[in-house]
XYZ file of C-alpha atoms in Angstrom:
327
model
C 0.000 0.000 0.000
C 1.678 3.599 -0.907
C -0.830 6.251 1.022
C -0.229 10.629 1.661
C -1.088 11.855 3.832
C -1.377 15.740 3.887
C -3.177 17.034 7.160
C -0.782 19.379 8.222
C -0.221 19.419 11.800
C -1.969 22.591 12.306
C -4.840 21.256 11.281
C -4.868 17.872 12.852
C -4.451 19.846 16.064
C -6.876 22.039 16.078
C -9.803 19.353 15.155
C -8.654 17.233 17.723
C -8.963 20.233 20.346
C -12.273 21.081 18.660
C -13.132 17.088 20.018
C -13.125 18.123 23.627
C -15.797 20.999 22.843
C -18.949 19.120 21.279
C -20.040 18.254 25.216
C -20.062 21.775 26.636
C -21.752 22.548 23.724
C -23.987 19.495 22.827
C -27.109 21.507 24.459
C -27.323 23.646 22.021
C -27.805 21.148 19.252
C -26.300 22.785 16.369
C -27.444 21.661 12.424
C -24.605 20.918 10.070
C -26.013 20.304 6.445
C -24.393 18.523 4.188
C -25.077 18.932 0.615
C -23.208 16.166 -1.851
C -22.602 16.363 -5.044
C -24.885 13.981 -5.963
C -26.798 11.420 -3.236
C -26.145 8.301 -5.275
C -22.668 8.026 -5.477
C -20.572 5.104 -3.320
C -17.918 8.701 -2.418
C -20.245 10.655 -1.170
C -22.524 7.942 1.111
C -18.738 6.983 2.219
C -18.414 11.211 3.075
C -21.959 10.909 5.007
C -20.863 7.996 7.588
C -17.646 10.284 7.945
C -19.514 13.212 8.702
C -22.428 11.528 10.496
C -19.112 9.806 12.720
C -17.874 13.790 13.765
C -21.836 14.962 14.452
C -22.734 11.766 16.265
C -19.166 12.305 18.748
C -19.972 16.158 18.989
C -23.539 16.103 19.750
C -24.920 17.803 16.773
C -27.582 17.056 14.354
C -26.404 16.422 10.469
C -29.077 17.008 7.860
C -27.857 14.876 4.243
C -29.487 16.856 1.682
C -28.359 16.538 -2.217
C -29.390 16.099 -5.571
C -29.543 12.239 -7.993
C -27.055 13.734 -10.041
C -23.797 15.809 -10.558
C -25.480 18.964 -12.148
C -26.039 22.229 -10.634
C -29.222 22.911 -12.469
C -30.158 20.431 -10.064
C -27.749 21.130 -7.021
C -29.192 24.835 -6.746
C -32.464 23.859 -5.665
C -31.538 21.659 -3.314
C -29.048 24.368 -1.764
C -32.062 27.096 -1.503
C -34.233 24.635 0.344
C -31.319 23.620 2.774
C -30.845 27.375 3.179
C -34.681 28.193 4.229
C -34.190 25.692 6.840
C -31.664 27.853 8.225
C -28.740 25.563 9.534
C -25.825 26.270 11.542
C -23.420 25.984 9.100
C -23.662 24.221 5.428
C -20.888 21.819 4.046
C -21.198 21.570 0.273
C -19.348 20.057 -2.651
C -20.228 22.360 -5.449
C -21.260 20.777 -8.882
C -19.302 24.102 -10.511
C -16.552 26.409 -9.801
C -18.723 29.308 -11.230
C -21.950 28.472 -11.062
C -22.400 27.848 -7.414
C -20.833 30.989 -6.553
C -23.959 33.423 -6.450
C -26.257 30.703 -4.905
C -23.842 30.230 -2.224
C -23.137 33.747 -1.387
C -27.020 33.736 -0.516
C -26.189 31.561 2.543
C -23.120 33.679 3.335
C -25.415 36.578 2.941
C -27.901 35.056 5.398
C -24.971 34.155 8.377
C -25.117 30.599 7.526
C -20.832 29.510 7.342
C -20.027 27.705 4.077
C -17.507 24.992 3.939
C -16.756 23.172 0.676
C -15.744 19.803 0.725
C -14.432 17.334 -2.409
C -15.013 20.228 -4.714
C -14.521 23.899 -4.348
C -15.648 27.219 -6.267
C -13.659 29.960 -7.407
C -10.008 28.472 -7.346
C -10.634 27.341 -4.109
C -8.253 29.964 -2.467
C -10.684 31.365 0.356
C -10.821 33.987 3.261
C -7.638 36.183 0.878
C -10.210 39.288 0.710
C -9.988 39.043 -2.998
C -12.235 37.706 -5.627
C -16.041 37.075 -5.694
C -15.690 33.911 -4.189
C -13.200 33.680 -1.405
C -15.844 33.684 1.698
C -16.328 30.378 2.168
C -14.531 29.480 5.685
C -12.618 26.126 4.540
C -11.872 23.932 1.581
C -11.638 20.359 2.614
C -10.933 17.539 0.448
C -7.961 15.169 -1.509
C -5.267 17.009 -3.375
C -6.390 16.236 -6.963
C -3.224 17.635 -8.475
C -1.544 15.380 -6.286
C -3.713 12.638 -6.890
C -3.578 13.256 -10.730
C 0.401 13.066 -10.155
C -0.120 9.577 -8.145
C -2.348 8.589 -10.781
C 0.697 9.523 -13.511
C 2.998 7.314 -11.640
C 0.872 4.048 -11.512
C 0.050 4.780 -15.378
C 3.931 5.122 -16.330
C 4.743 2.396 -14.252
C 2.311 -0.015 -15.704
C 3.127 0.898 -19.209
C 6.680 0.943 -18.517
C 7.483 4.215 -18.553
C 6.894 4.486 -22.296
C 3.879 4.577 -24.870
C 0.799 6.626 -25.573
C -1.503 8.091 -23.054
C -4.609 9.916 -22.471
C -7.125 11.394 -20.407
C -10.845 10.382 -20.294
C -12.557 13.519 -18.224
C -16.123 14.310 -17.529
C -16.345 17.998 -18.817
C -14.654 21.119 -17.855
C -15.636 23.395 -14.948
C -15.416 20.633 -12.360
C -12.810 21.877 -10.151
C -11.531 18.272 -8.696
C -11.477 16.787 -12.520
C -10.025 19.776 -13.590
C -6.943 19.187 -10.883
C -6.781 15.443 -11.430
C -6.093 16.060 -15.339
C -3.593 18.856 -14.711
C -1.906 16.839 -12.018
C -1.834 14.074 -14.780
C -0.238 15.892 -17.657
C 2.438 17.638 -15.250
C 3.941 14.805 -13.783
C 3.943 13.290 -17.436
C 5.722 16.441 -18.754
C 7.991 16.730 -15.869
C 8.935 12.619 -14.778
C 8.584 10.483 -17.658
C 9.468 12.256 -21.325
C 8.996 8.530 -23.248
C 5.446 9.054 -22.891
C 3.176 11.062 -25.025
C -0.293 12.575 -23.815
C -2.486 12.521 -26.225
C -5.719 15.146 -26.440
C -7.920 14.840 -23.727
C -11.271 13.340 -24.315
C -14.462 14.600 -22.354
C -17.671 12.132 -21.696
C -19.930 14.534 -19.969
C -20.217 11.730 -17.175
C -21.261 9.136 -19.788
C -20.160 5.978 -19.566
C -20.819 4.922 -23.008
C -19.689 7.760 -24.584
C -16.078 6.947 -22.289
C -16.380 3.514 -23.718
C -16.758 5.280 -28.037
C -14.165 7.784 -27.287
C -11.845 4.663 -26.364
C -12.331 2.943 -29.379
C -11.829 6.292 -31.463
C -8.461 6.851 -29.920
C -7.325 3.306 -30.465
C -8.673 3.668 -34.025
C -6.481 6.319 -34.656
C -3.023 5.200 -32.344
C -3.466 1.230 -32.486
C 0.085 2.104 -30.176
C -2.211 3.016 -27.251
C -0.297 1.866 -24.243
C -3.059 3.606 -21.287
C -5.610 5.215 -20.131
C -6.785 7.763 -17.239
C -9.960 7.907 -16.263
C -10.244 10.949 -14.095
C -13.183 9.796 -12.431
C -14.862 6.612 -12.086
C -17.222 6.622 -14.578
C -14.852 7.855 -17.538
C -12.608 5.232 -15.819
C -15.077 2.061 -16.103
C -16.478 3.547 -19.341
C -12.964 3.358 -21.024
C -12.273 0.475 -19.561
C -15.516 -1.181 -21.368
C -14.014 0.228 -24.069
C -10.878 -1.327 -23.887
C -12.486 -4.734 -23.215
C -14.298 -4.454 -26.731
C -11.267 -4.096 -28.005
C -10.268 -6.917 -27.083
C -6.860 -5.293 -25.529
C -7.610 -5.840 -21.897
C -4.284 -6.057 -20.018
C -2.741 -4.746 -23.033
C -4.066 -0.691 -22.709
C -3.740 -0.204 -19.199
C -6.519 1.565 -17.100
C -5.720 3.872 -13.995
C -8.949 4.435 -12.202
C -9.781 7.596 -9.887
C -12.192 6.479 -7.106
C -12.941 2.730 -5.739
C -16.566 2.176 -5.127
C -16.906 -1.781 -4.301
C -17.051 -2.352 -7.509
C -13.928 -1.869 -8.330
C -12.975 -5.039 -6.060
C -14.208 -7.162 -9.106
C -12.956 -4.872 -12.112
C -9.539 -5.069 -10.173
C -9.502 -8.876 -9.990
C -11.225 -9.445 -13.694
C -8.357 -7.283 -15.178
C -11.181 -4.390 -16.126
C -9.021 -1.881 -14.314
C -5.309 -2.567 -13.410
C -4.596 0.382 -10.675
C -7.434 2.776 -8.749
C -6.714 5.683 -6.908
C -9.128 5.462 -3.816
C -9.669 8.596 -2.040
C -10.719 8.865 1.576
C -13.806 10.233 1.984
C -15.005 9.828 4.977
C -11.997 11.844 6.903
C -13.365 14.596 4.335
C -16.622 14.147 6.119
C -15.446 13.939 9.175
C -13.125 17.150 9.092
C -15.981 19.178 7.515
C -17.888 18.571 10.820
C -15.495 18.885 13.041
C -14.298 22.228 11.416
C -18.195 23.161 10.940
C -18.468 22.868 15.003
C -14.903 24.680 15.937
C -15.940 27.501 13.912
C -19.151 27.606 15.612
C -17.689 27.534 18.901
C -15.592 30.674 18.520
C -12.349 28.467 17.194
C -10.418 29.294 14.050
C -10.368 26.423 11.472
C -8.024 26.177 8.198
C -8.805 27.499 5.376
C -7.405 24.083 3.425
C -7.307 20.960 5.041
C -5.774 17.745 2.515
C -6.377 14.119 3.109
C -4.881 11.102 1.834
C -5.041 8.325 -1.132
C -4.458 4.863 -1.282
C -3.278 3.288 -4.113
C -5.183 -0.519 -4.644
C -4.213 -2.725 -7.452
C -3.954 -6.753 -8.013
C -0.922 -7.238 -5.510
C -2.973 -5.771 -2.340
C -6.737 -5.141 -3.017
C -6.532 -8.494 -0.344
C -5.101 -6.716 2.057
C -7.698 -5.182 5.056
C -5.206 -1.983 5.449
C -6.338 -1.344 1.704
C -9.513 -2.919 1.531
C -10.541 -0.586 4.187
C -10.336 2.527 1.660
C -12.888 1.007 -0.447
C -15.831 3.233 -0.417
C -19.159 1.967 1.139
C -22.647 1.410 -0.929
């Protein structure tokens, strides 16, 4: 198992002073909302029993509020009706880095804190007094431009440190995605020059459409060597499309995010390496910090967590397994 780490130690000691304050203040039964970015997904339920963890050890009351799917047409709605119930604070991973920015500022506007978790708007540089979209108190998540580096790594290892490459990405806009690819081409440019990154490919979240856009690229560089699927459904999807191919084992598929299914795609030789993230300490540290604030603390304005990375060799192994996200 290879895992970061990157709580800084300011951080870690601050929530675990902000531990010893959810008794005194467990009377007053503050409401922590947490708004996913969509309610279906293995990461985000995973996020929930993280955060539910934190509110059930401090004494406050979580409301899990979100939207079917990863859209904020849909996310916005959901926000305004968590915001005319008037919670103590709001934890939300945005569905947009622009888009979310003027429905959020309505619960700033109201007093209600806003901490973004997994995703962020803006660039995700808060409380700096500069921009349109620095007032949210915290940005809590992975390090996807770290994570897109890790994911590099496992790719040019597999491959051999040689071959063609590409991205499959959901769309642009979506801040995390957005860092995972960069994070990707960076480490490429910068640790491995044998290996040539071919033109990104975007899926808008569709399977299928990850699974076409496979084939197309294959069509045109029957060289392929691998694949990066920054999330899981461009992962799986381009994975499908390298099984139709017939070229399973052969185009090698880094996967971001490890639902349970991935236990099976892992073992079938669907996927060869996923990058699991740990969402529930995301959870978990969005409470927490939700609560210090609350109780007249200061918080972090970032706070990083760690990734594990799970392939063939050690997806037996419970320190991994563990990582796997719950359904």
């Amino acid at each position: 198992m290879k895992r970061r780490s990157l709580l800084g130690a300011a951080a870690a000691a601050t929530l675990t002073l902000t531990l010893g304050l959810g008794a005194a203040h467990a009377q007053d039964k503050l409401t922590i909302a947490l708004i996913p970015g969509l309610t279906t997904d293995a990461f985000y339920i995973t996020m929930q029993k993280g955060a539910q963890a934190a509110a059930d050890a401090l004494g406050v009351e979580l409301v899990f509020q979100g939207a079917p799917d990863f859209n904020p047409v849909t996310q916005v709605p959901v926000l305004d009706a968590v915001i005319a119930r008037a919670p103590d604070a709001i934890l939300i991973a945005p569905t947009d880095t622009t888009q979310l920015i003027e429905p959020l500022r309505k619960a700033h506007d109201a007093g209600i804190p806003v901490i973004t978790v997994d995703t962020f708007i803006g660039t995700g540089q808060y409380q700096t007094g500069a921009g349109d979209a620095d007032f949210p108190l915290s940005y809590i998540a992975s390090d996807n431009v770290l994570g897109g580096k890790i994911a590099a790594r496992a790719l040019a290892a597999a491959i051999g440190g040689e071959g063609k490459v590409y991205v499959s990405n959901v769309k642009p806009g979506i801040s995390t995605t957005d860092q995972r690819e960069a994070g990707f081409k960076q480490a490429m440019a910068e640790e491995f020059p044998n290996i040539t990154v071919l033109e990104t490919q975007f899926n808008d979240n569709d399977a299928n459409k990850a699974a076409s856009q496979l084939q197309g690229v294959f069509a045109r560089e029957p060289d392929l060597k691998g694949v990066f699927g920054a999330n899981l459904f461009s992962a799986l999807g381009a994975a499908n499309g390298v099984q139709q191919a017939g070229k399973s084992g052969v185009i090698k598929v880094v996967a971001f995010d490890a639902p349970t299914s991935i236990v099976d795609n892992i073992n079938t030789g669907l996927v060869d390496v996923a990058i699991a993230q740990h969402p529930a300490e995301i959870g978990y540290y969005g409470v927490v910090s939700a609560v210090a604030h609350l109780t007249g603390n200061s918080i972090p304005v970032s706070i990083g967590t760690g990734f594990t990375i799970i392939d063939k060799a050690n997806i037996g192994d419970p320190d991994v397994a563990k990582y796997i996200y719950s359904d």
